[in-house]
Coordinates of C-alpha atoms and ligand atoms in Angstrom, one line a residue:
M1 CA -72.1 -72.1 -155.2
T2 CA -69.6 -70.5 -152.9
G3 CA -68.0 -68.4 -155.6
L4 CA -64.6 -69.7 -154.5
A5 CA -62.0 -71.2 -156.8
N6 CA -62.5 -74.9 -157.4
R7 CA -59.9 -77.7 -157.1
A8 CA -58.6 -77.2 -160.7
L9 CA -58.2 -73.5 -160.4
F10 CA -56.5 -73.9 -157.1
A11 CA -54.0 -76.4 -158.5
D12 CA -53.4 -74.0 -161.4
R13 CA -52.7 -71.0 -159.1
L14 CA -50.4 -73.2 -157.0
R15 CA -48.4 -74.2 -160.1
Q16 CA -48.1 -70.5 -161.1
V17 CA -46.9 -69.5 -157.7
L18 CA -44.4 -72.2 -157.5
A19 CA -43.1 -71.4 -161.0
R20 CA -42.5 -67.7 -160.3
R21 CA -41.6 -68.0 -156.7
E22 CA -38.5 -66.0 -155.6
R23 CA -35.9 -67.9 -153.7
Q24 CA -36.6 -66.2 -150.4
C25 CA -40.3 -66.1 -150.7
A26 CA -42.3 -68.5 -148.5
T27 CA -45.5 -70.1 -149.6
A28 CA -48.0 -72.0 -147.5
V29 CA -50.9 -74.3 -148.4
Y30 CA -53.6 -74.7 -145.8
F31 CA -56.0 -77.6 -146.0
L32 CA -59.2 -77.2 -143.9
D33 CA -62.2 -79.4 -143.3
L34 CA -65.2 -78.9 -141.1
D35 CA -65.4 -81.2 -138.1
R36 CA -68.7 -83.2 -138.0
F37 CA -70.0 -81.5 -141.1
K38 CA -71.8 -84.6 -142.1
R39 CA -74.0 -84.4 -139.0
I40 CA -75.3 -81.0 -140.1
N41 CA -76.3 -82.4 -143.4
D42 CA -77.8 -85.5 -141.9
S43 CA -79.8 -83.8 -139.2
L44 CA -80.7 -80.4 -140.6
G45 CA -80.7 -81.2 -144.3
H46 CA -78.6 -80.2 -147.3
S47 CA -79.8 -76.6 -147.6
A48 CA -78.6 -76.0 -144.0
G49 CA -75.3 -77.6 -145.0
D50 CA -75.1 -75.3 -148.0
E51 CA -75.6 -72.3 -145.7
V52 CA -72.8 -73.4 -143.5
L53 CA -70.5 -73.8 -146.5
L54 CA -71.4 -70.3 -147.7
E55 CA -70.7 -68.8 -144.3
V56 CA -67.4 -70.6 -144.1
A57 CA -66.4 -69.5 -147.6
E58 CA -67.3 -65.9 -146.7
R59 CA -65.4 -65.9 -143.4
L60 CA -62.3 -67.5 -144.9
S61 CA -62.3 -65.0 -147.8
G62 CA -62.6 -62.2 -145.2
E63 CA -59.5 -63.4 -143.3
V64 CA -57.0 -63.5 -146.2
R65 CA -55.5 -60.9 -148.4
P66 CA -56.7 -60.2 -151.9
E67 CA -53.7 -61.9 -153.5
D68 CA -54.3 -65.1 -151.6
T69 CA -56.5 -67.9 -153.0
V70 CA -59.3 -69.6 -151.1
A71 CA -60.7 -72.6 -152.8
R72 CA -63.5 -75.0 -152.1
F73 CA -61.6 -78.2 -152.7
G74 CA -64.6 -80.5 -152.6
G75 CA -67.4 -81.3 -150.1
D76 CA -66.6 -79.6 -146.9
E77 CA -62.9 -79.2 -147.7
F78 CA -61.3 -75.8 -148.2
T79 CA -57.8 -74.9 -149.2
I80 CA -55.9 -71.6 -148.9
L81 CA -52.8 -70.6 -150.8
C82 CA -50.8 -67.8 -149.2
E83 CA -47.6 -66.3 -150.6
S84 CA -45.1 -64.8 -148.1
V85 CA -46.9 -65.8 -144.9
G86 CA -44.6 -66.3 -141.9
V87 CA -44.8 -70.1 -142.1
A88 CA -42.4 -71.5 -144.6
L89 CA -43.9 -74.8 -145.8
V90 CA -42.3 -74.9 -149.2
E91 CA -38.6 -75.5 -149.1
A92 CA -36.5 -73.1 -151.2
S93 CA -35.6 -76.0 -153.4
D94 CA -39.1 -77.2 -153.9
S95 CA -40.6 -76.9 -157.3
G96 CA -42.9 -79.1 -159.4
D97 CA -46.6 -78.9 -159.9
G98 CA -47.5 -78.6 -156.2
Q99 CA -49.7 -81.7 -156.1
H100 CA -47.6 -83.2 -153.3
L101 CA -48.0 -79.9 -151.4
I102 CA -51.7 -80.3 -151.4
E103 CA -51.3 -84.0 -150.3
D104 CA -49.0 -82.9 -147.5
A105 CA -51.4 -80.3 -146.3
D106 CA -54.2 -82.9 -146.5
A107 CA -52.1 -85.3 -144.4
A108 CA -51.7 -82.5 -141.8
M109 CA -55.4 -82.0 -141.8
Y110 CA -55.9 -85.7 -141.1
R111 CA -53.5 -85.5 -138.2
A112 CA -55.6 -82.6 -136.8
K113 CA -58.8 -84.7 -137.1
E114 CA -57.1 -87.7 -135.6
R115 CA -56.1 -85.6 -132.6
G116 CA -59.7 -84.7 -131.9
G117 CA -60.4 -81.9 -134.5
A118 CA -60.8 -78.2 -133.7
R119 CA -57.0 -77.7 -134.1
T120 CA -54.3 -77.1 -136.7
E121 CA -51.3 -79.2 -137.4
L122 CA -48.2 -78.3 -139.3
F123 CA -47.0 -80.9 -141.8
D124 CA -43.8 -82.7 -141.1
S125 CA -42.3 -85.4 -143.3
A126 CA -43.1 -88.2 -140.7
M127 CA -46.8 -87.5 -141.5
R128 CA -46.1 -88.3 -145.2
D129 CA -45.0 -91.8 -144.1
D130 CA -47.9 -92.2 -141.7
A131 CA -50.4 -91.0 -144.4
V132 CA -48.9 -93.2 -147.1
R133 CA -49.0 -96.2 -144.7
A134 CA -52.6 -95.5 -143.7
M135 CA -53.6 -95.2 -147.3
R136 CA -52.0 -98.5 -148.2
I137 CA -53.5 -100.2 -145.3
E138 CA -56.9 -98.8 -146.3
Q139 CA -56.7 -100.1 -149.8
E140 CA -55.4 -103.5 -148.7
L141 CA -58.0 -103.8 -146.0
Q142 CA -60.7 -103.2 -148.5
R143 CA -59.4 -106.1 -150.5
A144 CA -58.9 -108.2 -147.4
L145 CA -62.6 -107.8 -146.6
E146 CA -63.6 -108.8 -150.1
Q147 CA -61.3 -111.7 -150.3
G148 CA -62.0 -113.1 -146.9
E149 CA -58.5 -112.6 -145.4
L150 CA -59.8 -111.8 -141.9
R151 CA -59.8 -114.4 -139.2
L152 CA -61.2 -114.7 -135.7
H153 CA -59.1 -116.1 -132.9
Y154 CA -60.7 -117.0 -129.6
Q155 CA -59.2 -116.4 -126.2
P156 CA -60.7 -118.6 -123.5
A157 CA -62.2 -117.1 -120.3
V158 CA -61.8 -119.3 -117.3
D159 CA -63.7 -119.7 -114.0
L160 CA -61.0 -118.8 -111.5
A161 CA -62.5 -121.0 -108.8
T162 CA -62.9 -124.2 -110.8
G163 CA -60.4 -123.7 -113.7
Q164 CA -63.1 -124.5 -116.2
M165 CA -63.4 -122.7 -119.5
V166 CA -66.7 -120.7 -119.5
G167 CA -66.4 -119.0 -122.8
A168 CA -64.1 -117.0 -125.1
E169 CA -63.5 -113.6 -126.6
A170 CA -63.4 -113.3 -130.4
L171 CA -60.4 -111.2 -131.5
V172 CA -59.9 -110.3 -135.1
R173 CA -56.7 -110.9 -137.1
W174 CA -55.7 -110.3 -140.7
E175 CA -54.1 -113.1 -142.5
H176 CA -52.2 -111.1 -145.1
P177 CA -51.1 -113.2 -148.1
K178 CA -47.6 -111.7 -148.0
R179 CA -47.1 -110.3 -144.6
G180 CA -48.6 -113.1 -142.5
L181 CA -50.8 -112.7 -139.4
I182 CA -51.4 -109.0 -138.6
S183 CA -52.6 -108.0 -135.1
P184 CA -55.7 -105.7 -134.8
E185 CA -53.6 -102.9 -133.3
R186 CA -51.9 -102.5 -136.7
F187 CA -55.0 -102.0 -138.8
L188 CA -58.1 -101.3 -136.6
H189 CA -57.2 -97.5 -136.3
V190 CA -57.2 -97.2 -140.1
A191 CA -60.5 -99.2 -140.3
E192 CA -61.9 -96.9 -137.6
E193 CA -60.8 -93.7 -139.4
T194 CA -62.0 -94.8 -142.9
G195 CA -65.3 -96.3 -141.7
L196 CA -64.2 -99.8 -143.0
I197 CA -64.7 -100.8 -139.4
V198 CA -68.4 -101.0 -140.1
P199 CA -68.3 -103.8 -142.7
L200 CA -65.4 -105.4 -140.8
G201 CA -67.4 -105.4 -137.6
A202 CA -70.5 -106.8 -139.3
W203 CA -68.3 -109.7 -140.5
V204 CA -67.0 -110.2 -136.9
V205 CA -70.6 -110.2 -135.5
G206 CA -71.8 -112.7 -138.2
E207 CA -68.8 -115.0 -137.8
T208 CA -69.0 -115.0 -134.0
C209 CA -72.7 -115.9 -134.1
R210 CA -72.0 -118.6 -136.6
Q211 CA -69.3 -120.1 -134.3
L212 CA -71.5 -119.8 -131.3
A213 CA -74.3 -121.7 -133.1
E214 CA -71.9 -124.4 -134.0
W215 CA -70.8 -124.8 -130.3
Q216 CA -74.4 -124.7 -129.1
A217 CA -75.2 -127.6 -131.3
R218 CA -72.6 -129.8 -129.6
P219 CA -73.3 -130.9 -126.0
E220 CA -69.7 -130.5 -124.8
T221 CA -69.5 -126.9 -125.9
A222 CA -73.2 -125.9 -125.6
Q223 CA -72.7 -123.9 -122.4
L224 CA -69.9 -121.6 -123.8
H225 CA -70.4 -117.9 -124.0
L226 CA -68.7 -115.7 -126.7
S227 CA -67.9 -112.1 -126.5
L228 CA -66.9 -109.7 -129.3
N229 CA -65.5 -106.1 -129.3
L230 CA -67.2 -103.1 -130.7
S231 CA -65.5 -99.7 -131.3
A232 CA -67.1 -96.3 -130.9
R233 CA -67.7 -95.9 -134.6
E234 CA -69.4 -99.3 -134.7
L235 CA -71.6 -98.8 -131.6
T236 CA -72.8 -95.4 -132.8
H237 CA -73.6 -96.6 -136.3
P238 CA -77.4 -96.4 -136.9
D239 CA -77.5 -100.0 -138.0
V240 CA -75.6 -101.6 -135.1
V241 CA -78.6 -102.9 -133.2
S242 CA -80.3 -104.4 -136.2
T243 CA -77.0 -105.9 -137.5
V244 CA -76.3 -107.7 -134.2
L245 CA -79.9 -108.8 -133.6
G246 CA -80.2 -110.0 -137.2
C247 CA -77.1 -112.2 -136.8
V248 CA -78.4 -113.5 -133.5
R249 CA -81.7 -114.5 -135.0
E250 CA -80.3 -115.9 -138.2
S251 CA -78.0 -118.2 -136.3
C252 CA -80.7 -119.1 -133.8
I253 CA -78.3 -118.6 -130.8
D254 CA -79.4 -117.7 -127.3
P255 CA -78.8 -114.0 -127.0
H256 CA -77.7 -114.4 -123.4
S257 CA -74.7 -116.4 -124.6
L258 CA -73.4 -113.3 -126.6
T259 CA -71.5 -110.5 -124.9
I260 CA -70.7 -107.1 -126.5
E261 CA -67.5 -105.6 -125.1
V262 CA -67.0 -101.8 -125.2
T263 CA -64.6 -99.5 -123.4
E264 CA -65.9 -96.8 -121.1
S265 CA -65.4 -94.1 -123.6
T266 CA -67.2 -96.1 -126.4
A267 CA -70.2 -96.7 -124.1
M268 CA -70.5 -92.9 -123.7
A269 CA -69.6 -92.1 -127.3
D270 CA -71.5 -89.3 -129.2
G271 CA -73.8 -88.1 -126.4
D272 CA -76.1 -90.9 -125.5
T273 CA -76.0 -92.6 -128.9
G274 CA -73.7 -95.4 -127.6
F275 CA -75.6 -95.7 -124.4
R276 CA -78.9 -96.1 -126.3
A277 CA -77.5 -98.8 -128.6
L278 CA -76.3 -100.8 -125.5
R279 CA -79.6 -100.4 -123.8
D280 CA -81.4 -101.7 -126.9
L281 CA -79.1 -104.7 -127.2
S282 CA -79.3 -105.4 -123.5
S283 CA -83.1 -105.4 -123.6
E284 CA -82.9 -108.1 -126.2
G285 CA -80.9 -110.3 -123.7
I286 CA -77.4 -109.6 -125.1
R287 CA -74.9 -109.0 -122.3
V288 CA -72.7 -106.0 -122.1
A289 CA -69.1 -105.8 -120.8
I290 CA -67.0 -102.8 -120.0
D291 CA -63.6 -103.6 -121.4
D292 CA -60.3 -102.2 -120.2
F293 CA -62.1 -101.1 -117.0
G294 CA -60.2 -98.6 -114.9
T295 CA -58.4 -96.9 -117.8
G296 CA -61.3 -94.6 -118.7
Y297 CA -63.2 -92.1 -116.7
S298 CA -66.7 -93.4 -116.1
S299 CA -68.1 -92.7 -112.7
L300 CA -69.9 -95.2 -110.4
E301 CA -73.1 -93.3 -111.1
Q302 CA -72.7 -93.9 -114.8
L303 CA -71.8 -97.5 -114.2
R304 CA -75.0 -97.9 -112.2
R305 CA -77.1 -96.3 -114.8
M306 CA -75.6 -98.3 -117.7
P307 CA -77.0 -101.7 -118.8
V308 CA -73.7 -103.4 -117.8
D309 CA -73.4 -107.1 -116.8
I310 CA -69.6 -107.5 -116.8
V311 CA -66.6 -105.4 -116.0
K312 CA -63.2 -106.5 -117.3
I313 CA -60.4 -105.1 -115.2
D314 CA -57.7 -103.8 -117.5
R315 CA -54.5 -105.9 -117.8
S316 CA -52.3 -103.0 -116.5
F317 CA -53.9 -103.3 -113.0
V318 CA -53.5 -107.1 -113.0
S319 CA -49.8 -106.9 -114.0
G320 CA -49.2 -104.2 -111.5
M321 CA -50.8 -106.1 -108.6
A322 CA -47.6 -107.9 -107.4
A323 CA -45.3 -104.8 -107.2
N324 CA -47.8 -102.1 -106.6
T325 CA -50.1 -102.0 -103.5
T326 CA -52.3 -99.3 -105.0
D327 CA -53.0 -101.5 -108.1
R328 CA -53.8 -104.4 -105.7
E329 CA -56.2 -102.3 -103.7
L330 CA -57.9 -101.0 -106.9
V331 CA -58.4 -104.5 -108.1
A332 CA -59.8 -105.5 -104.7
A333 CA -62.2 -102.5 -104.8
V334 CA -63.5 -103.4 -108.3
V335 CA -64.0 -107.0 -107.3
G336 CA -65.6 -105.8 -104.1
M337 CA -68.1 -103.6 -105.9
G338 CA -69.2 -106.4 -108.2
P339 CA -72.0 -107.9 -106.0
A340 CA -73.4 -104.5 -105.1
L341 CA -73.8 -103.5 -108.7
K342 CA -74.7 -107.0 -109.8
L343 CA -71.7 -107.2 -112.0
C344 CA -69.6 -110.2 -113.0
V345 CA -65.9 -109.2 -112.7
V346 CA -63.4 -110.5 -115.2
A347 CA -59.6 -110.0 -114.9
E348 CA -57.8 -109.5 -118.2
G349 CA -54.2 -110.3 -119.0
I350 CA -53.4 -112.9 -116.3
E351 CA -49.9 -114.1 -117.0
T352 CA -48.6 -115.8 -113.8
P353 CA -50.0 -118.3 -111.3
D354 CA -49.4 -115.7 -108.6
Q355 CA -51.7 -113.3 -110.3
A356 CA -54.3 -116.0 -110.7
D357 CA -54.0 -116.9 -107.0
A358 CA -54.3 -113.3 -105.8
L359 CA -57.4 -112.7 -107.9
R360 CA -58.9 -115.9 -106.7
E361 CA -58.3 -114.9 -103.1
L362 CA -60.0 -111.6 -103.8
G363 CA -63.0 -113.4 -105.1
C364 CA -62.7 -112.5 -108.7
D365 CA -65.1 -114.6 -110.8
I366 CA -63.5 -115.0 -114.2
G367 CA -60.0 -114.6 -115.7
Q368 CA -58.4 -114.4 -119.1
G369 CA -54.7 -114.3 -120.0
Y370 CA -51.8 -116.0 -121.5
L371 CA -51.5 -118.2 -118.4
F372 CA -54.6 -120.0 -119.5
S373 CA -54.4 -119.5 -123.2
R374 CA -53.5 -117.1 -125.9
P375 CA -56.1 -116.3 -128.5
I376 CA -56.3 -119.4 -130.7
L377 CA -58.3 -120.8 -133.6
A378 CA -61.7 -122.4 -132.9
E379 CA -60.4 -125.8 -133.8
Q380 CA -57.6 -125.5 -131.2
L381 CA -60.1 -124.7 -128.4
D382 CA -61.2 -128.3 -128.2
A383 CA -57.8 -129.1 -126.6
V384 CA -58.2 -126.3 -124.0
L385 CA -61.7 -127.6 -123.2
E386 CA -60.4 -131.1 -122.6
V387 CA -57.7 -129.8 -120.2
S388 CA -60.1 -127.6 -118.3
S389 CA -62.8 -130.3 -117.9
A390 CA -60.2 -132.8 -116.7
R391 CA -59.3 -130.4 -113.8
Ligands
C2E401 P1 -59.1 -106.2 -125.8 O1 -60.6 -106.4 -126.2 O2 -58.9 -105.6 -124.4 O3 -58.5 -107.7 -125.9 C1 -57.4 -108.1 -125.1 C2 -56.1 -108.0 -125.8 O4 -55.0 -108.4 -124.9 C3 -55.9 -108.9 -127.0 O5 -55.0 -108.3 -127.9 C4 -55.3 -110.1 -126.4 O6 -54.5 -110.9 -127.3 C5 -54.3 -109.5 -125.4 N1 -54.1 -110.4 -124.2 C6 -54.8 -111.3 -123.7 N2 -54.3 -111.9 -122.6 C7 -53.0 -111.3 -122.5 C8 -51.9 -111.5 -121.6 O7 -52.0 -112.3 -120.7 N3 -50.9 -110.7 -121.8 C9 -50.8 -109.8 -122.8 N4 -49.7 -109.0 -122.9 N5 -51.8 -109.6 -123.6 C10 -52.9 -110.3 -123.5 P2 -55.4 -108.2 -129.5 O8 -56.1 -109.5 -129.9 O9 -54.2 -107.7 -130.2 O10 -56.5 -107.1 -129.5 C11 -56.2 -105.8 -129.1 C12 -57.5 -104.9 -129.1 O11 -58.0 -104.8 -130.4 C13 -58.6 -105.6 -128.2 O12 -58.4 -105.3 -126.9 C14 -59.8 -104.9 -128.8 O13 -59.9 -103.6 -128.2 C15 -59.4 -104.7 -130.3 N6 -60.1 -105.7 -131.1 C16 -59.7 -107.0 -131.3 N7 -60.6 -107.6 -132.1 C17 -61.5 -106.7 -132.4 C18 -62.7 -106.7 -133.2 O14 -63.1 -107.7 -133.8 N8 -63.5 -105.5 -133.3 C19 -63.1 -104.4 -132.6 N9 -63.8 -103.3 -132.7 N10 -62.0 -104.4 -131.8 C20 -61.2 -105.5 -131.7
MG402 MG1 -62.1 -107.1 -125.3
MG403 MG1 -59.4 -105.3 -122.7

């Protein structure tokens, strides 16, 4: 369609160049892809998408010299092979079929996307490790989802005034058959980049609702609330509202007992897409919490407009309270604005009794942190419940 070389021809040219390359002669492989191309296809249709590809093909061909090769590598991916450009990407000793060169350029392209797109990145060997690691995690995570290796741990949330457990937050873990329990920070970014976060998140929502239904069936746990986290990619997915509402209905839980936690940037992801999903969930009675509050950039105006019920003060402010008066004043200000904005304020990451005391004095409603409990299995929560009800 574009009249450019295809993937096979590109690989062939690269092989030829590498074979006849003089020692001093530098060669570069560029790997390009179009930011948000999918959106053009989805919103304006495939013929509009084709027009964009043609235009890009034409512009790229116009920018290079006749001896260079521009190829459409596939989809919205383009590659360019330049001999003797100023950037030496191929080591003098490099030879072989060039396949790894394309992979390296691809890894650099991924890094460019990861850093927000609209940019170029030069490959370095650390990227090869990153890319290989990400690829392995992706494959293994796919299997983990299929084989049921994911687990939810629950971290209690405690009423700071009474010490009673009022609910818990579901946090995902990966029980790897060989490497043991893996924390979300080690695999969620890969899930987010690859889109695996969507089926993973659907599992989290289903499992959380199932657990909540089990608790609501028992008098001693009937009052507990559960919250779960959604990332930007999950919240802006077109099915997010129907997935959450479907699970709520199927498990027959009270929607008020379920809270969706999102960060400030997630709430504002993709124009107003995130905002609209939150509004729809909120109108069905599901509560919304702003997670890691204070680390983002939302304004009071946005906070007032958003369908938010809870703000969770980020752990960094709580841990800074003792040594840093600014942190203490910031926490006081957030706690203070709660009633005016009709927000419940939760403090995250409470580790010491002093922090709990200080927060209690400021009038903070709810606290979470290692002081009360680490995230634990649902079965272990019974013990925490007994302790807190005995207080
Ligand atoms: P988050 O939602 O802000 O969760 C709080 C994190 O802080 C948890 O880490 C928790 O174990 C940890 N934490 C709690 N209390 C303390 C404390 O007193 N001290 C310290 N040092 N840490 C504390 P975790 O479980 O590793 O989760 C990290 C992040 O991963 C979460 O931050 C959340 O953004 C994300 N996440 C976890 N589960 C899910 C999930 O199912 N879906 C999505 N989309 N994101 C998730
Ligand atoms: Mg959270
Ligand atoms: Mg948090």
